[in-house]
CSV table of C-alpha atoms and ligand atoms in Angstrom, one decimal:
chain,number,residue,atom,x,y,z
A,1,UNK,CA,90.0,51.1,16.9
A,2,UNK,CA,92.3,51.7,19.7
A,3,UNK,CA,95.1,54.3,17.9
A,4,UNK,CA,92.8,55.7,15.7
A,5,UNK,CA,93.5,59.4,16.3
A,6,UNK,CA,96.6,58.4,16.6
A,7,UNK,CA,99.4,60.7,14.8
A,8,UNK,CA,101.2,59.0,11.7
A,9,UNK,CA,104.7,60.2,13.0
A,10,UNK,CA,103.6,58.5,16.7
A,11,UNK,CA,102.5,55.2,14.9
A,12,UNK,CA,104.8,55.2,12.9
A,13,UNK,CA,107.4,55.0,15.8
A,14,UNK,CA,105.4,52.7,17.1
A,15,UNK,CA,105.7,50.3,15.0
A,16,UNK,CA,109.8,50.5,14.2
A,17,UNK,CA,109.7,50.1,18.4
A,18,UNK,CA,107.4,46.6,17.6
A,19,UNK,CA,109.6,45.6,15.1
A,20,UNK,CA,112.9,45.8,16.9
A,21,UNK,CA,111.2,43.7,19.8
A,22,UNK,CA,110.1,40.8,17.7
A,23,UNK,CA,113.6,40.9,16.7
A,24,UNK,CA,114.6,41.1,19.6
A,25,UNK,CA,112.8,38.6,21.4
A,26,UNK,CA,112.8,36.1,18.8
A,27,UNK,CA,108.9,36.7,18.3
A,28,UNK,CA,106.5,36.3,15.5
A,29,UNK,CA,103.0,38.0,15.5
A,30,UNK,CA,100.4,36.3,14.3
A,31,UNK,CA,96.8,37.7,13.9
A,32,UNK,CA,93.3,37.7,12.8
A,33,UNK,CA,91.3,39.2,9.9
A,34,UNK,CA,88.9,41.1,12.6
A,35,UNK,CA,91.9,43.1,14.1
A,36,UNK,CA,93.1,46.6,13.1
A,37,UNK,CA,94.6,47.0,9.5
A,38,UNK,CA,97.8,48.6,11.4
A,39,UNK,CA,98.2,44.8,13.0
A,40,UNK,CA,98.1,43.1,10.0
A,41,UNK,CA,99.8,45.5,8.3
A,42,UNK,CA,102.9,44.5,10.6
A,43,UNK,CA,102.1,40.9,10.8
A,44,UNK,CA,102.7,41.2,7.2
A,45,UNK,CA,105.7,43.4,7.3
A,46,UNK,CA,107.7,41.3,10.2
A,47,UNK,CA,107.7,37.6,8.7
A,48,UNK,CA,104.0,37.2,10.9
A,49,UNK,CA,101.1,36.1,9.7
A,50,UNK,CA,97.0,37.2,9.3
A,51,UNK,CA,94.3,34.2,8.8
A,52,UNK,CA,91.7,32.6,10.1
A,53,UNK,CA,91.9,30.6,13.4
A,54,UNK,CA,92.8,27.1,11.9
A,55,UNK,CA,95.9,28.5,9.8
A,56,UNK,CA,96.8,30.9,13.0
A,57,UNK,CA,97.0,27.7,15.1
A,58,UNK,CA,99.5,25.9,12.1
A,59,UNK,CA,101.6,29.1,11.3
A,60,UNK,CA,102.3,29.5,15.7
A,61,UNK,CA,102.8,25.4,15.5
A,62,UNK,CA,105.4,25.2,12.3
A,63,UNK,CA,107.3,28.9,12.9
A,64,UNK,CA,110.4,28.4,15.0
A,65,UNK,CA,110.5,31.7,16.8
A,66,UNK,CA,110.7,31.2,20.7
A,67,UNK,CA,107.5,33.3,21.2
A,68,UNK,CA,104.2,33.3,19.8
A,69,UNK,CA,102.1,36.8,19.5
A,70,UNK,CA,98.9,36.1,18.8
A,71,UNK,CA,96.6,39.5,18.3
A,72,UNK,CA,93.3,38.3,18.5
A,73,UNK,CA,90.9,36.7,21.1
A,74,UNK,CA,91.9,34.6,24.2
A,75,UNK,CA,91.1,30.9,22.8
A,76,UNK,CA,93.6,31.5,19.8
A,77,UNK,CA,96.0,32.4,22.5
A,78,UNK,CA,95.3,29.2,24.6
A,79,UNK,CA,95.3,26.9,21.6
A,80,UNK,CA,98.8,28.2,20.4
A,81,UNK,CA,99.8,27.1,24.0
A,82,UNK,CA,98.3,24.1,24.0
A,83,UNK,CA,100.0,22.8,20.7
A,84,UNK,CA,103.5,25.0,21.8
A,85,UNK,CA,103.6,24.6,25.7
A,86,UNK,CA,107.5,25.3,25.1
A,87,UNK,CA,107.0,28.4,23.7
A,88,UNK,CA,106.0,31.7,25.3
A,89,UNK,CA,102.7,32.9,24.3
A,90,UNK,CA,101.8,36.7,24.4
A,91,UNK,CA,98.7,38.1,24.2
A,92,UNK,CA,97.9,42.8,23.9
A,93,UNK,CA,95.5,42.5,26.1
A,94,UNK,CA,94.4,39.2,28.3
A,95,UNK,CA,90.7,40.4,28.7
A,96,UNK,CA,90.3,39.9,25.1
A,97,UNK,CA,87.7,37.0,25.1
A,98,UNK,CA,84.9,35.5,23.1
A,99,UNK,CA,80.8,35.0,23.6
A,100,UNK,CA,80.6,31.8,23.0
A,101,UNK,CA,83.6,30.7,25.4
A,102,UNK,CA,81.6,32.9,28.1
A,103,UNK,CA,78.8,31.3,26.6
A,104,UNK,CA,80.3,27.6,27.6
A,105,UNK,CA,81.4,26.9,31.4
A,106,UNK,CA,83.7,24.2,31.8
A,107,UNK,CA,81.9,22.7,34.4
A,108,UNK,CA,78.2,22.7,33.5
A,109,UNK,CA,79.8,21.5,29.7
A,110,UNK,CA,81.7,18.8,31.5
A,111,UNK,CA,78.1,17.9,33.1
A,112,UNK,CA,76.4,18.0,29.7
A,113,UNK,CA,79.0,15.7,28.0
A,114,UNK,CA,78.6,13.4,31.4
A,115,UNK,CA,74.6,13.2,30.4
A,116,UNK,CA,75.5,11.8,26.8
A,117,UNK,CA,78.4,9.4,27.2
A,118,UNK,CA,77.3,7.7,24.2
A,119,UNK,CA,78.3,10.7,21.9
A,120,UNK,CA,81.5,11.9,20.4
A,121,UNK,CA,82.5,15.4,21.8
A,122,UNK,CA,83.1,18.3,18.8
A,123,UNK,CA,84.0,21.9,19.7
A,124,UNK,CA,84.7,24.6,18.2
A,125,UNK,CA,87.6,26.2,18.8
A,126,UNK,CA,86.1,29.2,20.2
A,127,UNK,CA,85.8,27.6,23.4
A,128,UNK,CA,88.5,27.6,26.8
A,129,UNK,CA,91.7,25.5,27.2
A,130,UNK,CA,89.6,23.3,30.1
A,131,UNK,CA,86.5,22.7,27.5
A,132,UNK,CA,88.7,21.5,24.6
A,133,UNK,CA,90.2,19.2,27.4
A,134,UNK,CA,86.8,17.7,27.7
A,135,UNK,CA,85.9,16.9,24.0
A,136,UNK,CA,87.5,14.6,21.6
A,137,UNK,CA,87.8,16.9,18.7
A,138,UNK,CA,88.5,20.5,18.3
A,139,UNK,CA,87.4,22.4,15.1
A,140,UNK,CA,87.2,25.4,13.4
A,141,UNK,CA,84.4,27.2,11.1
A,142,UNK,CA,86.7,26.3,8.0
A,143,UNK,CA,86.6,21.9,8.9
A,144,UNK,CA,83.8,21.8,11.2
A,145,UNK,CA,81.5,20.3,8.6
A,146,UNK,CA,83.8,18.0,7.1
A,147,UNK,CA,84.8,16.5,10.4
A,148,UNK,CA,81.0,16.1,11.5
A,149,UNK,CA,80.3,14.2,8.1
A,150,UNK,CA,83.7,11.9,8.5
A,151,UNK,CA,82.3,11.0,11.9
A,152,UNK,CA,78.1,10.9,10.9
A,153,UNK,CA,79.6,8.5,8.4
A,154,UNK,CA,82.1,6.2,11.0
A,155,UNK,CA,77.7,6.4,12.5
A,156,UNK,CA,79.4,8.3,15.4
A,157,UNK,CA,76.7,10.6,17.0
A,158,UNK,CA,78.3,13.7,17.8
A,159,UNK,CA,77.4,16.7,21.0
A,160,UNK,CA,78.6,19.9,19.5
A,161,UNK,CA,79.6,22.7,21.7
A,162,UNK,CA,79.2,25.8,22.0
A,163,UNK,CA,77.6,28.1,18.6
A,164,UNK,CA,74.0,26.7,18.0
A,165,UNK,CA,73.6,28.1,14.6
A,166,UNK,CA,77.3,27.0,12.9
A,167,UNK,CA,75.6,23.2,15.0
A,168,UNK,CA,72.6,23.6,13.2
A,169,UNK,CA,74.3,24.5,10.0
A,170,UNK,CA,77.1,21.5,10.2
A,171,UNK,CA,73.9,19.3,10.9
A,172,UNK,CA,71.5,20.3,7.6
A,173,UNK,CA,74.5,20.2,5.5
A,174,UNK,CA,76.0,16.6,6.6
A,175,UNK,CA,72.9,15.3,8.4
A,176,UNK,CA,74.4,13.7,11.4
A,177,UNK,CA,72.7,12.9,14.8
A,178,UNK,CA,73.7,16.1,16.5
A,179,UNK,CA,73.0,17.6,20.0
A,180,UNK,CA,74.2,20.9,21.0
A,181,UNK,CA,74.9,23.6,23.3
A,182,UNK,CA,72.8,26.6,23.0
A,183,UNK,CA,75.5,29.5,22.7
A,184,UNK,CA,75.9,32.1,20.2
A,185,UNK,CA,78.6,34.7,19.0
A,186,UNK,CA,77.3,38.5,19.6
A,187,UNK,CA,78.5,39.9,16.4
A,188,UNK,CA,77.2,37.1,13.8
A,189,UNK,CA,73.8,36.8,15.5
A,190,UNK,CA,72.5,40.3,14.6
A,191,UNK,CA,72.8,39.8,11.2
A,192,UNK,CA,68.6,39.9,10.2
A,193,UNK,CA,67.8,37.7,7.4
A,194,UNK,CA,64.7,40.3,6.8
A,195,UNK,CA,66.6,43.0,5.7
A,196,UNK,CA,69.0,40.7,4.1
A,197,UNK,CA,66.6,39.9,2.1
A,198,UNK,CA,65.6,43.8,0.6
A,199,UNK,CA,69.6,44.0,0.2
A,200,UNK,CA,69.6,41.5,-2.0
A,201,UNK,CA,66.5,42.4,-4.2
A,202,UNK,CA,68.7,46.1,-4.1
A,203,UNK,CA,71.8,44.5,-5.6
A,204,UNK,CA,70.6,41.6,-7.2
A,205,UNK,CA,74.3,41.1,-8.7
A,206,UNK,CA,75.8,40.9,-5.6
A,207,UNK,CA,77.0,37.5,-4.3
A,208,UNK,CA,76.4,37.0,-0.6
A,209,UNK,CA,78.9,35.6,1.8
A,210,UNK,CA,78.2,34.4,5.2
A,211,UNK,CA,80.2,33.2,7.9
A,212,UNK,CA,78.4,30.0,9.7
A,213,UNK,CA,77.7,31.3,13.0
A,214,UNK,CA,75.2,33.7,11.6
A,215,UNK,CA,71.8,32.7,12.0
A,216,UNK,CA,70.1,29.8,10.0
A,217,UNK,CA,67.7,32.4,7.9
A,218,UNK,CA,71.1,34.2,6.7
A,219,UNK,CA,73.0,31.3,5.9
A,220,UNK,CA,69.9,30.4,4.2
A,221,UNK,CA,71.0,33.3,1.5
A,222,UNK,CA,74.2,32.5,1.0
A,223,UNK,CA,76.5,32.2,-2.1
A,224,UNK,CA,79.1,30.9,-0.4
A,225,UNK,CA,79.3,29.8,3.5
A,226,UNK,CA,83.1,29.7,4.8
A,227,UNK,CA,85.5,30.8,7.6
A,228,UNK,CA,87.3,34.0,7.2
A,229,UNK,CA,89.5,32.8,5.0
A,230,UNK,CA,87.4,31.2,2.8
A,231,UNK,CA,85.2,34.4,2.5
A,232,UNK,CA,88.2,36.4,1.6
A,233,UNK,CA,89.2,33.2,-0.9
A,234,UNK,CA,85.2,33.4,-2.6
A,235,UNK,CA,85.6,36.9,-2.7
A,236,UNK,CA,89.0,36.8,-5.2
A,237,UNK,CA,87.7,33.8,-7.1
A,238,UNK,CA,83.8,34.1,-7.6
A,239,UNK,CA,83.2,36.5,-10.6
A,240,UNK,CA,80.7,39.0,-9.5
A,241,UNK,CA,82.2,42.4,-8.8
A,242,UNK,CA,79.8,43.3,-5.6
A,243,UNK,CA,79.5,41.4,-2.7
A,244,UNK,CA,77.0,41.7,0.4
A,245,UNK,CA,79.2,40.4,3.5
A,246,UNK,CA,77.9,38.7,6.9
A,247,UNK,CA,80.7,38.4,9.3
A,248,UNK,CA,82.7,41.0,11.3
A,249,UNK,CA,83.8,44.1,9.3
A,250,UNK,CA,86.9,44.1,10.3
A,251,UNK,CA,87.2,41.0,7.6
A,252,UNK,CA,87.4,44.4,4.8
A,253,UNK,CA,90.9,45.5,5.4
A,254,UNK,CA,92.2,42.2,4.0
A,255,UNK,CA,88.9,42.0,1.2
A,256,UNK,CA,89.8,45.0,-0.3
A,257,UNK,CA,93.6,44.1,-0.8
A,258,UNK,CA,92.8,40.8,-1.7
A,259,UNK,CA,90.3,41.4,-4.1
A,260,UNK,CA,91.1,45.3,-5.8
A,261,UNK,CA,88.8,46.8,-7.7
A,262,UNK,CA,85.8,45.0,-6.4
A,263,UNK,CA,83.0,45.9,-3.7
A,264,UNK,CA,82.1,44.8,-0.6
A,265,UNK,CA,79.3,45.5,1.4
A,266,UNK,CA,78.1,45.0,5.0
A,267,UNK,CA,74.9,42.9,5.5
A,268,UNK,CA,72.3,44.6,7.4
A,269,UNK,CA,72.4,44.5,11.5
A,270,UNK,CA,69.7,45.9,13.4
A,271,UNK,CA,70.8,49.5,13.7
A,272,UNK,CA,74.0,51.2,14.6
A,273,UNK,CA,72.1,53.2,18.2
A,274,UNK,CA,69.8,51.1,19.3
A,275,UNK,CA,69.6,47.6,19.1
A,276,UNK,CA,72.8,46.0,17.9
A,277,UNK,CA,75.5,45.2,20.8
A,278,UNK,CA,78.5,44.6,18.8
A,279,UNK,CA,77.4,46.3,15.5
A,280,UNK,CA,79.1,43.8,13.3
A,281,UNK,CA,82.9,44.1,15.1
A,282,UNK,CA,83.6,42.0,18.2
A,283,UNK,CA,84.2,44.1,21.0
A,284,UNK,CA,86.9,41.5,22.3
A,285,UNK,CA,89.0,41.9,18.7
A,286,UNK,CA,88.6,45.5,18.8
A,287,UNK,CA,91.0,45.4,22.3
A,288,UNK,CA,94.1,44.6,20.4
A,289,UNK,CA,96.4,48.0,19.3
A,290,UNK,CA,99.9,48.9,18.8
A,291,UNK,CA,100.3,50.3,22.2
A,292,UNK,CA,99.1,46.8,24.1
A,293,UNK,CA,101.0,44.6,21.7
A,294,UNK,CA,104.4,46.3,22.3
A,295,UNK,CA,103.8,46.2,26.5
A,296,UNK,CA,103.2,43.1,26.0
A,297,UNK,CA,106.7,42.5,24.1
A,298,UNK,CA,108.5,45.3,26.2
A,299,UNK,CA,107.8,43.5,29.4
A,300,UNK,CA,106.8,39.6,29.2
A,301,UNK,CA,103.4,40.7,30.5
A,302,UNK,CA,99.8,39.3,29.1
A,303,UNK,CA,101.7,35.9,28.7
A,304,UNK,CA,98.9,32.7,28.3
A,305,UNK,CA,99.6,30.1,30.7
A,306,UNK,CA,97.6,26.6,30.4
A,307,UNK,CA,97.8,23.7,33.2
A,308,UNK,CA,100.1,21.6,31.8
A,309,UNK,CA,97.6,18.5,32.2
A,310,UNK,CA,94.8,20.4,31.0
A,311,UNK,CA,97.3,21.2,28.2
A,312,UNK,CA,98.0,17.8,27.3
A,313,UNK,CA,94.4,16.6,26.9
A,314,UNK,CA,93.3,19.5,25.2
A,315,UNK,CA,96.1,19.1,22.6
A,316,UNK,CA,95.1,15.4,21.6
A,317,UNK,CA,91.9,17.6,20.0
A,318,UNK,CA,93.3,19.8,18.4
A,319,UNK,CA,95.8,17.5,16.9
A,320,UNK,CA,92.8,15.4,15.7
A,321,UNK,CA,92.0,18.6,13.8
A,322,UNK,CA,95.5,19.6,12.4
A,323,UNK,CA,96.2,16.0,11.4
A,324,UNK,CA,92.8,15.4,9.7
A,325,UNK,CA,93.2,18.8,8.0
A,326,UNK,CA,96.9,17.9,6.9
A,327,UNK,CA,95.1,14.2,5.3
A,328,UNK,CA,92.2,16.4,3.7
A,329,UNK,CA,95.3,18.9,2.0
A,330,UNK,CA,97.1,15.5,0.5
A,331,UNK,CA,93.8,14.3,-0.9
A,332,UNK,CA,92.4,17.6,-2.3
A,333,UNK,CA,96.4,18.5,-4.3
B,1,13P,P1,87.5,31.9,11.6
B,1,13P,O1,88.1,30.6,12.0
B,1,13P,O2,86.6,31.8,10.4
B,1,13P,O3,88.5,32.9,11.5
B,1,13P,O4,86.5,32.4,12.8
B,1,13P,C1,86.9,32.7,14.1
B,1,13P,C2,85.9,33.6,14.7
B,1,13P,O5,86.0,33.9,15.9
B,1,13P,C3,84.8,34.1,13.9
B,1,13P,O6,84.0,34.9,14.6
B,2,SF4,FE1,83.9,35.2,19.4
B,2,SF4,FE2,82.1,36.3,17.7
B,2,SF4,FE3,84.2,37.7,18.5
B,2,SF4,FE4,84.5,35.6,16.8
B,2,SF4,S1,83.5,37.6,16.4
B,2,SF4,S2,85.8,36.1,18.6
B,2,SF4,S3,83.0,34.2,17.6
B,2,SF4,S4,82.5,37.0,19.8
């Protein structure tokens, strides 16, 4: 992580300073579970927030402060922008951005959805400002299946964008007509269902959690399939003591508060030297620290801007999501 040799006395300053300038500025910080411990440590301490991409996008949408921190990757920033144009978004560091938006040109996915005109448009959030304005639906890893079965069963046909394995997965489980783009996120795709397979035999009283865009043969394995959140949720409620975890391992931090006493292990990748890029934490998480995030606050810089048109259209998907999420809450209490 960025400030880990960090002195305690220096971080600790550090922090009081980024406390006193959310005050100050009439900010909130929200984060993700694949950041540092430190930033969700003060998310935590300063009335902010630590979740998974759908309830980061509902926390920045309901919270009144003026301005929106978001510590994480780019598309969370955009999509607090998109549902809060009114409200200043601030990011540590701008460059912090995600495979499968790379993965997922607006353009050439603009062509693609041009080709299929008969189809409804899904993407996942992990996509650009400019792509979501191109679909009719925007969802996450913890509602993507649910939406896809609500629409299989309207007998919409649906062209998913961009992760091919969370497609294929919200395809087997709800078995709608599905087309999709052929991108893939660098840290869940080196999880190897091969060795998975050993760990398990190894700790055979281990339940195995798997976020969806790891590959089909993983998924295959798991106990329980689920966004961050829902991992961290499986991991409290199931009642195994020892779990074998595929997603990034910076999910731990929150794991091991949320669930004491139990233990969490990290399913196999292809090797820390050779072969594995990100080596189970995204490189574009791992750019958030202390130091970036209070810049960012000191001087207005690293603020998410969105075309306001672009803004607009992409915000009637995401909507779609927030309001059928809101319709699922009333019917599941
Ligand atoms: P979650 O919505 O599950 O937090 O996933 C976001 C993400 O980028 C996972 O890699
Ligand atoms: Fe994107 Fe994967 Fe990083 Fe999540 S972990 S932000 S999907 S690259």
């Amino acid at each position: 992580e960025l400030e880990e040799s960090m002195a305690p006395e220096e971080k600790r300053d550090l922090k009081s300073r980024i406390k006193t300038l959310l005050k100050e500025k009439d900010a909130v910080l929200v984060a993700h579970y694949y950041v540092s411990g430190d930033l969700q440590e003060l998310a935590a301490e300063t009335g902010g927030f630590t979740s998974d991409s759908l309830d980061m996008a509902r926390f920045g949408n309901e919270h009144p402060a003026s301005t929106l921190v978001v510590a994480g990757v780019r598309f969370m920033g955009e999509t607090a922008k998109i549902l809060n144009p009114e409200k200043k978004v601030l990011m540590p560091d701008l460059e912090a951005t995600c495979s499968l938006d790379l993965g997922c040109p607006a353009e050439e996915f603009s062509a693609f959805c041009d080709q299929h005109p008969d189809r409804t448009v899904v993407v996942y959030a992990n996509t650009s400002a400019e792509v979501k304005a191109r679909s009719h639906w925007v969802v996450t890893s913890s509602i993507a299946e649910k939406v896809v079965r609500y629409l299989h069963q309207k007998g919409e046909k649906v062209l998913w964008a961009p992760d091919k394995y969370l497609g294929d997965y919200v395809q087997s489980r709800t078995g709608a007509d599905l087309i999709s783009w052929d991108g893939a996120c660098v840290v869940h795709e080196e999880f190897k269902a091969e060795a998975l397979k050993d760990m398990r035999l190894e700790n055979p009283d281990a339940a195995v959690l798997v976020h969806p865009e790891s590959p089909r043969e993983v998924i295959e394995q798991a106990d329980v399939v689920g966004s961050t959140t829902q991992i961290i949720k499986a991991a409290q409620e199931l009642p195994n003591r020892r779990f074998i975890v595929a997603t990034d391992r910076g999910i731990f931090h929150k794991m091991r508060q949320a669930a004491p006493g139990k233990v969490f292990i990290p399913a196999p990748i292809a090797g820390e030297t050779v072969e594995c890029i990100a080596c189970a934490h995204c490189p574009w998480m791992a750019m958030n620290g202390l130091q970036n995030l209070a810049h960012s606050l000191e001087t207005g810089e690293n603020e998410i801007h969105v075309d306001p048109e672009t803004g607009r259209r992409a915000r009637v998907a995401v909507e779609r999501m927030l309001e059928f999420s809101r319709n699922l809450k009333s019917v599941e209490s």
